[in-house]
Short mmCIF file of C-alpha atoms in Angstrom, two decimals:
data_model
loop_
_atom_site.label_atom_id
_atom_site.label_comp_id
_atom_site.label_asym_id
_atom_site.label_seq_id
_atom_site.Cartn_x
_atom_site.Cartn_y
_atom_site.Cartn_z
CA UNK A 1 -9.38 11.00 24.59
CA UNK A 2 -13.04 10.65 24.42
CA UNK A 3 -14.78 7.09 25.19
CA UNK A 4 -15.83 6.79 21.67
CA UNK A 5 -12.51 7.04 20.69
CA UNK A 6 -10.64 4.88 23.26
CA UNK A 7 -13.37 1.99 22.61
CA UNK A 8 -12.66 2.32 19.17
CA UNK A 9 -8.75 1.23 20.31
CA UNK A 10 -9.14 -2.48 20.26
CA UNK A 11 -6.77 -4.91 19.11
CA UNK A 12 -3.03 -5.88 19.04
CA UNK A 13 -0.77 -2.80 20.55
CA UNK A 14 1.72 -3.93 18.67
CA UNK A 15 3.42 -1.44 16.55
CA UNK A 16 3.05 -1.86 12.80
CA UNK A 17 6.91 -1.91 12.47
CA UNK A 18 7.10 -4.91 14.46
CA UNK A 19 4.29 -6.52 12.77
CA UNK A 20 6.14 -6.45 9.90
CA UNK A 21 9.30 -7.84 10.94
CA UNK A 22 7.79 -10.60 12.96
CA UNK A 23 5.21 -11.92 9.74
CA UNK A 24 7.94 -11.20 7.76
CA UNK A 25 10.66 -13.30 10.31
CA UNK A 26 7.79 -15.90 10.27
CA UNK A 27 7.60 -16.61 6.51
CA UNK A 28 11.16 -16.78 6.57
CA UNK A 29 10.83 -19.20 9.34
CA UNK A 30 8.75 -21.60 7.40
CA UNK A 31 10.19 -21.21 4.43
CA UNK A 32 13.70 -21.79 6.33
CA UNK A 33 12.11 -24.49 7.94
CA UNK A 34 10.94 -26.09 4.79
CA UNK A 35 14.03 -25.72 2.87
CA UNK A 36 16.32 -27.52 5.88
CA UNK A 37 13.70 -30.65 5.89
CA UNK A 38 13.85 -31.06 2.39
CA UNK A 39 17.18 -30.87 1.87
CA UNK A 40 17.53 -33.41 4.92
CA UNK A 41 15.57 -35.58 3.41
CA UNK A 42 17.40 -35.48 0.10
CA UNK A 43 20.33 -36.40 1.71
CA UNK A 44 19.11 -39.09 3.54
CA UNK A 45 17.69 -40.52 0.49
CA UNK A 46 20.77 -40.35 -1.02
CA UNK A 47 22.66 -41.41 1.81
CA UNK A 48 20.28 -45.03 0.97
CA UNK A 49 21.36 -44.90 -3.07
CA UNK A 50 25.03 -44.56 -2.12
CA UNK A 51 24.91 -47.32 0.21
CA UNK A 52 22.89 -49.18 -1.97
CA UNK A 53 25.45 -48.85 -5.12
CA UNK A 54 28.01 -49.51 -2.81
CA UNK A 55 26.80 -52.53 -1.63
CA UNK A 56 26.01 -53.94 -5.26
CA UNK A 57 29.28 -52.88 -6.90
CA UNK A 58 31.29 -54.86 -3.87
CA UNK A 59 29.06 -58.05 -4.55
CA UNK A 60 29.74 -57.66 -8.54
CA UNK A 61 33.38 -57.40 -7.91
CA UNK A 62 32.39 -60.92 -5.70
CA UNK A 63 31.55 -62.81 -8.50
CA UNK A 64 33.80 -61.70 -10.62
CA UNK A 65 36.83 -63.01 -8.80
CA UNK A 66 34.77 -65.74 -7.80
CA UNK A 67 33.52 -66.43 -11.42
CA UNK A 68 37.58 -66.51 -12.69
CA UNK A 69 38.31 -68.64 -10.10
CA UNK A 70 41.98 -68.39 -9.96
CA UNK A 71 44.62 -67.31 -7.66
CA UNK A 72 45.88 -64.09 -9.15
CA UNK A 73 49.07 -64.29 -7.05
CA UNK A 74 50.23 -67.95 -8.45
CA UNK A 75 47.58 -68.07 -11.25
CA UNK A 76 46.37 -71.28 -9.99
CA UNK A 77 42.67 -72.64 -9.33
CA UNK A 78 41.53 -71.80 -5.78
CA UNK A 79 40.75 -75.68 -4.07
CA UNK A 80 38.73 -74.75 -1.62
CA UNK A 81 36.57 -71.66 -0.45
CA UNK A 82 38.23 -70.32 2.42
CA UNK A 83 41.85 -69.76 0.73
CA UNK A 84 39.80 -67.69 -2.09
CA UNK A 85 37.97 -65.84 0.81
CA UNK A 86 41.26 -64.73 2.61
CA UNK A 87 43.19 -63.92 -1.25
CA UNK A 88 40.03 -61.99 -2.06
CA UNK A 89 39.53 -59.94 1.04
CA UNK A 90 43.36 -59.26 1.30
CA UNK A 91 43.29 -57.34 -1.60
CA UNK A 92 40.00 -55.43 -1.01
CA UNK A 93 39.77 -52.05 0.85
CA UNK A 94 35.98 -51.72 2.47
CA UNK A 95 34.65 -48.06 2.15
CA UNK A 96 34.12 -45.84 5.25
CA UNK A 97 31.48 -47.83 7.06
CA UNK A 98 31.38 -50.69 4.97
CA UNK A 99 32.30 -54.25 5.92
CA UNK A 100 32.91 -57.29 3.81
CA UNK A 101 32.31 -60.92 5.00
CA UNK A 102 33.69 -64.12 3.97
CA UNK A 103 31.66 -66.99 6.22
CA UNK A 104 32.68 -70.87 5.66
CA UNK A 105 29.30 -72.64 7.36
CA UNK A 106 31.80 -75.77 7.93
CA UNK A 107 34.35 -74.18 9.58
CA UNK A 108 32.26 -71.24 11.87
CA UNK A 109 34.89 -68.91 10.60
CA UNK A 110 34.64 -66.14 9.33
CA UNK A 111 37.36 -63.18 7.63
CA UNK A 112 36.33 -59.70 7.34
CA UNK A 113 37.87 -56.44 5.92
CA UNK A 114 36.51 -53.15 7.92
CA UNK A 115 36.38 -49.65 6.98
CA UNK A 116 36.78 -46.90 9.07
CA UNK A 117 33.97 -45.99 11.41
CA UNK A 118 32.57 -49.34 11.22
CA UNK A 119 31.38 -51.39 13.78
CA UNK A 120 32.89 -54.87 14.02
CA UNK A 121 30.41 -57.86 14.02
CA UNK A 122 30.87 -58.03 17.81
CA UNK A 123 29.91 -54.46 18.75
CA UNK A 124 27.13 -55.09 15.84
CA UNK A 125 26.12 -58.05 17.55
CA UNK A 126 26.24 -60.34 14.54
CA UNK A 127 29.13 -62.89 16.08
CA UNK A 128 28.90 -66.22 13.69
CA UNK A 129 26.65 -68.45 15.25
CA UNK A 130 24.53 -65.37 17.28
CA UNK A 131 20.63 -65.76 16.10
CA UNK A 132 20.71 -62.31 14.27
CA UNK A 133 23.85 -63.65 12.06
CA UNK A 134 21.86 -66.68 11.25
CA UNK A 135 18.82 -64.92 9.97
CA UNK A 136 21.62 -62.76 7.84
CA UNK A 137 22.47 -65.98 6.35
CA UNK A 138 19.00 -67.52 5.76
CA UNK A 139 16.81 -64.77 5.09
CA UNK A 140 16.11 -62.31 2.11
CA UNK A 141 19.80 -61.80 -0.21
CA UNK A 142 19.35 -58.12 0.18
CA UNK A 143 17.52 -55.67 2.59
CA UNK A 144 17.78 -53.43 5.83
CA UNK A 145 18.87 -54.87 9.16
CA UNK A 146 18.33 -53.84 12.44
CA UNK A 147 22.19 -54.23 14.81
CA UNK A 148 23.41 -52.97 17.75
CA UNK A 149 25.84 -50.63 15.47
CA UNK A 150 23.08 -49.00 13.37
CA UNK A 151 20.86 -50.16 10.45
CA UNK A 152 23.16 -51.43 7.48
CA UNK A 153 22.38 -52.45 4.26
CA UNK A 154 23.26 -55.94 3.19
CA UNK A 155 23.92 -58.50 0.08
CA UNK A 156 24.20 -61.57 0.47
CA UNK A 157 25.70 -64.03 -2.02
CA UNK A 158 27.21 -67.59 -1.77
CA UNK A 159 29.95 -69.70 -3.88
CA UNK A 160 30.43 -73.55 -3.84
CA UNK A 161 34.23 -74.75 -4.26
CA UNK A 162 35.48 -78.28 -3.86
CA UNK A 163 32.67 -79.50 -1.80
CA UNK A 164 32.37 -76.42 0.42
CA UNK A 165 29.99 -73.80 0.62
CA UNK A 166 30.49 -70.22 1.26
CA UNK A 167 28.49 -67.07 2.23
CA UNK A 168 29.66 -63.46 1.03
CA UNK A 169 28.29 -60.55 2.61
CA UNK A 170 28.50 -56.92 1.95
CA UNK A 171 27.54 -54.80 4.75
CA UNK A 172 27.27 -50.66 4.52
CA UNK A 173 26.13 -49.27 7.87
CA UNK A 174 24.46 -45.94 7.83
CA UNK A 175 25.16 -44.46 11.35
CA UNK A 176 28.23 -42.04 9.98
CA UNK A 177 26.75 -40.88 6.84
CA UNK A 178 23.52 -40.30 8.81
CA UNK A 179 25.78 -38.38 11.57
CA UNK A 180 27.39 -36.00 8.53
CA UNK A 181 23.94 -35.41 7.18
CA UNK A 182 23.13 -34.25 10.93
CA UNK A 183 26.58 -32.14 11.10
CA UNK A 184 25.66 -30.72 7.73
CA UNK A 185 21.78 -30.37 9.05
CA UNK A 186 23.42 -28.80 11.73
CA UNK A 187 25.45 -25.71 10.05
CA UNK A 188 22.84 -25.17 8.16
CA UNK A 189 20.55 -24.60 10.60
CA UNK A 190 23.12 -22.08 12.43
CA UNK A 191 23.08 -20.43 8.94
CA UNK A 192 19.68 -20.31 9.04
CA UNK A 193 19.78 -18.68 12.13
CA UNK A 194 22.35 -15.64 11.18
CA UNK A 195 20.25 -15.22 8.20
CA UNK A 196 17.46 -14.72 10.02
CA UNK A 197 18.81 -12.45 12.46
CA UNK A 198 20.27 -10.32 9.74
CA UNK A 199 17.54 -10.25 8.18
CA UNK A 200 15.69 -8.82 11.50
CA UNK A 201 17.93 -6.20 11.31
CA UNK A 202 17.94 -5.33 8.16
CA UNK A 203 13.24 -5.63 8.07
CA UNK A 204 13.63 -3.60 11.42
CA UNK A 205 15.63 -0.67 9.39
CA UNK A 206 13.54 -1.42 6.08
CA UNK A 207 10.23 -1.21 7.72
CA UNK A 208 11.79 2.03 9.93
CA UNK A 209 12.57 3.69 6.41
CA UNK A 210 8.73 2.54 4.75
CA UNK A 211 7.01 3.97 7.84
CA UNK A 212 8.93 6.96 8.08
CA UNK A 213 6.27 8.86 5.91
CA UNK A 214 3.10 7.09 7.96
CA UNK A 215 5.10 8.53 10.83
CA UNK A 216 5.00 11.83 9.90
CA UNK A 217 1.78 12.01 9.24
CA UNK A 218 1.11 10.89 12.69
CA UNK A 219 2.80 13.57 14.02
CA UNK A 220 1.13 16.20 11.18
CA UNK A 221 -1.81 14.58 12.36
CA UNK A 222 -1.19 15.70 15.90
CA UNK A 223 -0.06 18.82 15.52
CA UNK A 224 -3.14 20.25 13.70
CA UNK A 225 -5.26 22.59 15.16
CA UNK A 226 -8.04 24.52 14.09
CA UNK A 227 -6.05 27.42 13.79
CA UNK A 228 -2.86 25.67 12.41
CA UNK A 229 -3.46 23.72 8.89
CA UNK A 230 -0.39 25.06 7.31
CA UNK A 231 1.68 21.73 8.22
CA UNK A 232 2.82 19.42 5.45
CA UNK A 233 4.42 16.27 4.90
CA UNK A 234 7.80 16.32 2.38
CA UNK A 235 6.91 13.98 -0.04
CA UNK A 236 10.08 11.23 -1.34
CA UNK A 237 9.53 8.91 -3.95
CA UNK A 238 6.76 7.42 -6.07
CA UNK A 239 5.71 5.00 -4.19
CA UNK A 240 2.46 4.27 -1.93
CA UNK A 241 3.98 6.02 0.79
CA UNK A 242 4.69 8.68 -0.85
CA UNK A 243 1.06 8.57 -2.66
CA UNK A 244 -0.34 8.52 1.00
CA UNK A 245 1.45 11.56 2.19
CA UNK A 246 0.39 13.19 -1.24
CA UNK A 247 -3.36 12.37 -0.68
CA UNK A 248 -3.15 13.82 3.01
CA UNK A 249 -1.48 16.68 1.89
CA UNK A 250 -4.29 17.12 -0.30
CA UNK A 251 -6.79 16.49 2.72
CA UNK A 252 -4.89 19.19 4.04
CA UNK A 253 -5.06 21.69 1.29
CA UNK A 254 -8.99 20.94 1.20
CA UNK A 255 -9.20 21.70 5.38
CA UNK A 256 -7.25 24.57 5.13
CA UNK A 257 -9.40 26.16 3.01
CA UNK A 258 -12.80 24.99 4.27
CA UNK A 259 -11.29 26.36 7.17
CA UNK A 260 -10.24 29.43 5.45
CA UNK A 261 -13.45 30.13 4.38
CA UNK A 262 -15.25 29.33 7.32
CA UNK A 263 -13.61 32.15 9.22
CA UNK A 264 -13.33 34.34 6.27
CA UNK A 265 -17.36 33.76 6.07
CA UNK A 266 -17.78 34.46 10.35
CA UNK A 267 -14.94 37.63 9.87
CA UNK A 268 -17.09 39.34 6.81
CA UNK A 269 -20.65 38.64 8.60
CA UNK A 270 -19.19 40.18 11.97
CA UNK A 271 -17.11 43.02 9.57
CA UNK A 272 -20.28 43.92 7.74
CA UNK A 273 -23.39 42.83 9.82
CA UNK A 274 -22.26 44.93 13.46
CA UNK A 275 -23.10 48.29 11.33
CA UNK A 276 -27.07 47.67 10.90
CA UNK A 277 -27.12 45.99 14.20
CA UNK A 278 -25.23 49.30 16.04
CA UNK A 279 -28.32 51.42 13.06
CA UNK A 280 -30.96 49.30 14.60
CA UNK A 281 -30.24 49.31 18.24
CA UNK A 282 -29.65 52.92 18.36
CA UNK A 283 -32.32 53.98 16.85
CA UNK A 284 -34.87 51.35 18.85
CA UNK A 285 -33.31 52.14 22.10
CA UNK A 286 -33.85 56.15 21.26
CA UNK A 287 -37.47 55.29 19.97
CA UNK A 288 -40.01 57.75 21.30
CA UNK A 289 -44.32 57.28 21.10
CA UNK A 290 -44.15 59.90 18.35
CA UNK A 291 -45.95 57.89 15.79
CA UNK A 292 -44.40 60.01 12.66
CA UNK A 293 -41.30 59.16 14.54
CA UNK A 294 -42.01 55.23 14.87
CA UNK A 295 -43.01 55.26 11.60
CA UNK A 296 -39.67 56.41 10.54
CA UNK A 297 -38.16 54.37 12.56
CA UNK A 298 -39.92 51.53 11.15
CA UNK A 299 -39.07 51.90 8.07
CA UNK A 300 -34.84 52.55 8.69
CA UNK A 301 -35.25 49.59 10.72
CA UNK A 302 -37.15 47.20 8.21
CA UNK A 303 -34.61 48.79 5.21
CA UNK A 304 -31.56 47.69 7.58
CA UNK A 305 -33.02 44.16 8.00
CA UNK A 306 -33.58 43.94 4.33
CA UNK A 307 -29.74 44.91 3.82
CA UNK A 308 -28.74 42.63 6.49
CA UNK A 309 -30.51 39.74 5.19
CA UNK A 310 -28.86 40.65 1.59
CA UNK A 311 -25.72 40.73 3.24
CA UNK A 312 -26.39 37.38 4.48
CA UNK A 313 -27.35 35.56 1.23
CA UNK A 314 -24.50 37.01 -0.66
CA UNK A 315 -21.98 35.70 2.11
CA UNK A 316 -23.98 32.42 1.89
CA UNK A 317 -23.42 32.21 -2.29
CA UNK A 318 -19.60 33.51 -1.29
CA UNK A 319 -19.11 30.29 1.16
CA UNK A 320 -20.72 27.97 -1.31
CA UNK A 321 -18.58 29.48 -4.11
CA UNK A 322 -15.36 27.61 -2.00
CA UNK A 323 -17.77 24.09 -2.58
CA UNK A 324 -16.58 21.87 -5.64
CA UNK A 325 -20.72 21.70 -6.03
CA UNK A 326 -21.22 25.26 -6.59
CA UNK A 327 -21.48 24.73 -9.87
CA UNK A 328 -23.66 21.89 -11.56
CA UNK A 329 -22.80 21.17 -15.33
CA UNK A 330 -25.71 18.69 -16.44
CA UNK A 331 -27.36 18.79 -19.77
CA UNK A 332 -26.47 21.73 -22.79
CA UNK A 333 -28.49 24.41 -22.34
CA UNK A 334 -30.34 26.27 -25.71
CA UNK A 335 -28.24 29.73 -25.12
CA UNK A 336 -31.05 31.73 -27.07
CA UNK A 337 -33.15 30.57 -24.79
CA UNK A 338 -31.48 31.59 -21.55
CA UNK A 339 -30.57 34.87 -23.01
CA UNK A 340 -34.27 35.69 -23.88
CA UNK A 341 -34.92 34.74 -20.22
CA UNK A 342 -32.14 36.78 -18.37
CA UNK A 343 -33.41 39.68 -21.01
CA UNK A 344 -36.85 39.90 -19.70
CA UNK A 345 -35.76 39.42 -15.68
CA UNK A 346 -33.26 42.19 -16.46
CA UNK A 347 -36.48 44.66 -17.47
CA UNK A 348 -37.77 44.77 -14.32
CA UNK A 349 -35.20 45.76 -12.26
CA UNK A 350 -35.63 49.10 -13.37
CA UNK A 351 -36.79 52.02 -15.77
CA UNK A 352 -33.86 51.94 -18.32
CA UNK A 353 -33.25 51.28 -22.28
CA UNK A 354 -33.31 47.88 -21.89
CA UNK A 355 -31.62 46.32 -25.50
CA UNK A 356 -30.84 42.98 -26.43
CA UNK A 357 -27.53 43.16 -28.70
CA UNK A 358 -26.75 39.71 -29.91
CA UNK A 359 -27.90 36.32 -29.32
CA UNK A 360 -25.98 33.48 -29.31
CA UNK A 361 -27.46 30.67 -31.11
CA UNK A 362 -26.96 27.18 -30.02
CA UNK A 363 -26.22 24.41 -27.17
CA UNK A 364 -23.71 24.81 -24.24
CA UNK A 365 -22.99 23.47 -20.80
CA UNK A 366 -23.30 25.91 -18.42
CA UNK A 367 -25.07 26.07 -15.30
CA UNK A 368 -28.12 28.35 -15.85
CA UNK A 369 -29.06 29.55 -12.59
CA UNK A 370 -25.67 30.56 -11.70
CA UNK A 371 -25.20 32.39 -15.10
CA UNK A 372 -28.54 34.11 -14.42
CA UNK A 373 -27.45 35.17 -11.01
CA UNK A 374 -24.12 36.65 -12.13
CA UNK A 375 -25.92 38.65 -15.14
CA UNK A 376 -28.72 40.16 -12.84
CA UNK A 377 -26.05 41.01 -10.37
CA UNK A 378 -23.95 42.90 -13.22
CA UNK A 379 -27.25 44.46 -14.63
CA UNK A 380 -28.57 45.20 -11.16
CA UNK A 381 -24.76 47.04 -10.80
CA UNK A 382 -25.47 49.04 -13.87
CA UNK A 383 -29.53 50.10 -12.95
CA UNK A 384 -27.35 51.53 -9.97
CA UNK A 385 -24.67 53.66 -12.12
CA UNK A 386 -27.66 55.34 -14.64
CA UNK A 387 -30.47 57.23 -14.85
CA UNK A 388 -33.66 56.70 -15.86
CA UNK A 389 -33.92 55.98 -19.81
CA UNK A 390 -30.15 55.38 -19.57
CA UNK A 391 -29.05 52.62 -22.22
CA UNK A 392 -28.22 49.07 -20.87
CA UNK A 393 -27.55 46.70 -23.43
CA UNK A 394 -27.50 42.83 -23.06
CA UNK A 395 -24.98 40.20 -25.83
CA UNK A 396 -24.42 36.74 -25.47
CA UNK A 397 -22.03 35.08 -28.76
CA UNK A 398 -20.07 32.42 -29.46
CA UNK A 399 -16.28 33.14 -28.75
CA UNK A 400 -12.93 30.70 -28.92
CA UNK A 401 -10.85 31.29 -26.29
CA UNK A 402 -7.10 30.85 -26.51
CA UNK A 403 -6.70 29.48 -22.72
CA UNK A 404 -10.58 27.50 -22.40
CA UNK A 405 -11.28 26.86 -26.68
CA UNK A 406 -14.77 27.27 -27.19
CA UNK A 407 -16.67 29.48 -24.87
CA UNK A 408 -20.19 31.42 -24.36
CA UNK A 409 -19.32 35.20 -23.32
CA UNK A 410 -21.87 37.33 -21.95
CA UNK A 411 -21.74 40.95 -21.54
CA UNK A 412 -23.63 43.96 -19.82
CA UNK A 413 -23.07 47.48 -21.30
CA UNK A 414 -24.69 50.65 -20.06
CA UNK A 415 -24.69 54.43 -20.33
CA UNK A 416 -23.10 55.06 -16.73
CA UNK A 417 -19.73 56.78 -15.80
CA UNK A 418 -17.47 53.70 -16.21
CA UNK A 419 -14.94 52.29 -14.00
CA UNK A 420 -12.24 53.69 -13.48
CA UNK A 421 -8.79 51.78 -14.32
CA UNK A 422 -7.05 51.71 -10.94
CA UNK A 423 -10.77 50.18 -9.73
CA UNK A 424 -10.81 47.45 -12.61
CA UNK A 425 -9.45 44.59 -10.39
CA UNK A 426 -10.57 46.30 -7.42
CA UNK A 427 -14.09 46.28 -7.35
CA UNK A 428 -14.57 42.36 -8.00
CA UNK A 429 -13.09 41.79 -4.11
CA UNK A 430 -15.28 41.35 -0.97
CA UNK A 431 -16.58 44.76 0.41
CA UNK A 432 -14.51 46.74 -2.48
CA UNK A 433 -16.09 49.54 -4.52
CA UNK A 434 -14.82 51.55 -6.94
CA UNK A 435 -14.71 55.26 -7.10
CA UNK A 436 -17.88 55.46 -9.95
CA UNK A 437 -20.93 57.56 -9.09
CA UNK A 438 -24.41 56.82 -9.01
CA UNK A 439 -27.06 58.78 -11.69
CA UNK A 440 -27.39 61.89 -9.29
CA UNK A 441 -23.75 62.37 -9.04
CA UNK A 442 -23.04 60.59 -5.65
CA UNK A 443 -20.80 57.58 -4.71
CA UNK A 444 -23.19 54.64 -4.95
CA UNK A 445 -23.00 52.97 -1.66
CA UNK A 446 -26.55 51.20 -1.56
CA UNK A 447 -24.59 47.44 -1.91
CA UNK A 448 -22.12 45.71 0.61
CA UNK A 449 -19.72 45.32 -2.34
CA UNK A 450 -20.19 41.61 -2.78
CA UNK A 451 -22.16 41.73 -5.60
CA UNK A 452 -18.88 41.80 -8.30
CA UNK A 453 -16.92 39.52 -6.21
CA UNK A 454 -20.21 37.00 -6.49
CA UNK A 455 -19.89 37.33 -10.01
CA UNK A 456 -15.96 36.82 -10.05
CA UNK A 457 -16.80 33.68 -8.09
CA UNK A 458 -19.60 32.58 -10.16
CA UNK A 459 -17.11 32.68 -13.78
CA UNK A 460 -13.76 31.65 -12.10
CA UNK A 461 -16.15 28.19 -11.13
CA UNK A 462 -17.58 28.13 -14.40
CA UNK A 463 -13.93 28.38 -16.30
CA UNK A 464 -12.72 25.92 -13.85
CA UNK A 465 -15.08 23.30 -15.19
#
């Protein structure tokens, strides 16, 4: 690899297969990610409304039985606060986590009823008569505290009976539920992670099967040579992939045939070119001081180089024929006019009937210059197949075409012997000629046989376009 090219290699080495899986691991990571804290968070926050209803519905059902004020076992009117704290909480069953307190200030005694997983006020550290108990029972009714067992919600209501006062408090601690929303935070985040990993697996295969095409054309890529453009991709789908391998097929197509006609331009110039050169050489190299001789010599020489250079310039208008600018469609051209103009160019290529048949009358878009070159070259062709005072006539009309619609034909007739029918197709290839004979009666062999094949070229673009 050359420097240019190597410096040009900067960046990541990472392959594009596993820059898709990991951007496309990482969005699922964040969006993952996202999804677990919010749903976290939902449950914690309604983790607090649960415990928060609970907590209220216990200290309604409080003052209900203490608004009926009755024993419901003997239907007698509780005396005194303690015997209606140890009826009520006998027949109450705390939720999990959940504890329910009946304090008598007189007495320092307090009952309690416990759910499961609930700390007791000990291992809370809210014994009666503890400084955190007391600011339970002379702070805010309702709020958050801060124990040894967790935060726990709290109400806090209080009930007067024959003389005696009495605190009732509802307390819902949050350490399980908060623990379950972990265990559930938990498993998800373990199905998170064989979601992901699946879904490695199954971006590592998908991106494998995207690239595939990219892939090949790597490898196409590679294995072209200058003398190897035949290699093409197989083209699956209708997607951008497949678009891709379509357009560098295409870039293909267009190498090949630059390619093609690259060589086919060096194989004709060698093919037709070495015969003047071996002319030249020979007869320079047996050159004597004779000047009748040098003279001759000369002249064979200077004719050669004229045919050479000929040669040349119709090889050049046969490579640029391969050129999607060969020919240039602009503005309508007046067709009367370019006839007139090809008509009197056409008169001096030699001593002949020169007639002008038909004109055609009106705009068209055609290139001019290349529609002048092919109608010399086809009127040069016939000056070549007559004699002198030989009739060469000259038409241009209006036509409709059943393949191209409305068309501009132009057509050179002379007096000559004609072509024969087995040389029809023949003669408009490179270096053909047909069998026809020149005015005197000999095979005409004064061109390279381009001249027809420039032609071919020149209405095959024009038809094209």
């Amino acid at each position: 690899m050359t420097e240019p090219a190597q410096a040009a290699r900067q960046g990541s080495r990472v392959t594009a297969r596993w820059r898709i899986v990991a951007w496309l691991m990482l969005a699922l990571v964040i969006a993952m990610t996202a999804l677990i804290v919010t749903v976290r968070s939902a449950m914690i926050a309604e983790v607090g409304r649960n415990l928060n209803a609970d907590v209220v519905q216990e200290n309604q059902e409080f003052r209900t039985f203490a608004g009926e004020g009755r024993n419901p076992e003997t239907a007698r009117p509780f005396t005194d606060v303690s015997s209606m704290f140890e009826v009520m909480l006998r027949r109450q069953r705390a939720a999990e986590g959940e504890m329910l307190v009946g304090y008598v200030p007189a007495r320092q005694q307090a009952l309690t009823v416990e759910g499961v997983r609930t700390p007791s006020l000990a291992e809370a550290g809210l014994e009666p008569g503890s400084s955190e108990f007391g600011r339970l029972l002379t702070g805010p009714r309702s709020g958050i505290v801060e124990t040894r067992g967790g935060d726990a919600r709290f109400v806090r209501d209080e009930v007067t009976l024959g003389g005696e006062r009495g605190v009732f408090l509802v307390l819902a601690f949050e350490r399980h539920h908060l623990q379950e929303v972990d265990s559930t935070v938990r498993l998800m985040v373990g199905v998170a992670a064989g979601a992901l990993l699946l879904a490695a697996a199954i971006a590592w295969l998908a991106a494998g099967q995207i690239l595939r095409p990219v892939r090949s054309v790597r490898r196409a890529a590679a294995e072209i040579t200058e003398r190897d453009l035949t290699r093409r991709i197989p083209v699956q789908g209708n997607d951008d992939i497949a678009e891709l391998a379509v357009t560098f097929n295409g870039m293909l197509d267009r190498l090949e045939a630059a390619f093609a006609a690259e060589q086919r331009f060096v194989d004709d110039a060698a093919h037709e070119l070495r015969t003047p050169i071996t002319i030249i050489r020979g007869h320079l190299e047996t050159m004597s001081d004779d000047p009748a001789e040098r003279a001759a010599t000369t002249t064979l020489v200077l004719n050669e180089l004229s045919r050479m250079s000929r040669i040349v310039s119709d090889l050049l208008a046969l490579a640029k024929a391969e050129r999607p600018d060969f020919i240039h469609l602009a503005e309508p051209v007046d067709m009367a006019e370019l006839t007139l103009d090809i008509d009197a160019k056409m008169q001096a290529l030699g001593p002949r009937r020169w007639t002008l048949a038909e004109v055609a009358d009106g705009p068209a878009v055609v290139d001019a210059q290349r529609v002048t070159q092919a109608v010399l070259q086809l009127a040069q062709n016939a000056v070549e197949h007559t004699g002198d005072g030989d009739l060469i006539e000259l038409a241009s009309r209006f036509v409709r075409d059943p393949e191209l619609g409305d068309a501009v034909a132009i057509t050179v007739r002379d007096d000559g012997p004609g072509v024969a029918a087995e040389d029809a197709e023949l003669i408009f290839d490179r270096f053909a000629r047909g069998a026809g004979q020149s005015a005197s009666g000999a095979r005409s062999r004064a061109g390279a046989g381009l001249g027809l094949a420039i032609v071919r070229a020149i209405a095959e673009g024009t038809a094209a376009r």
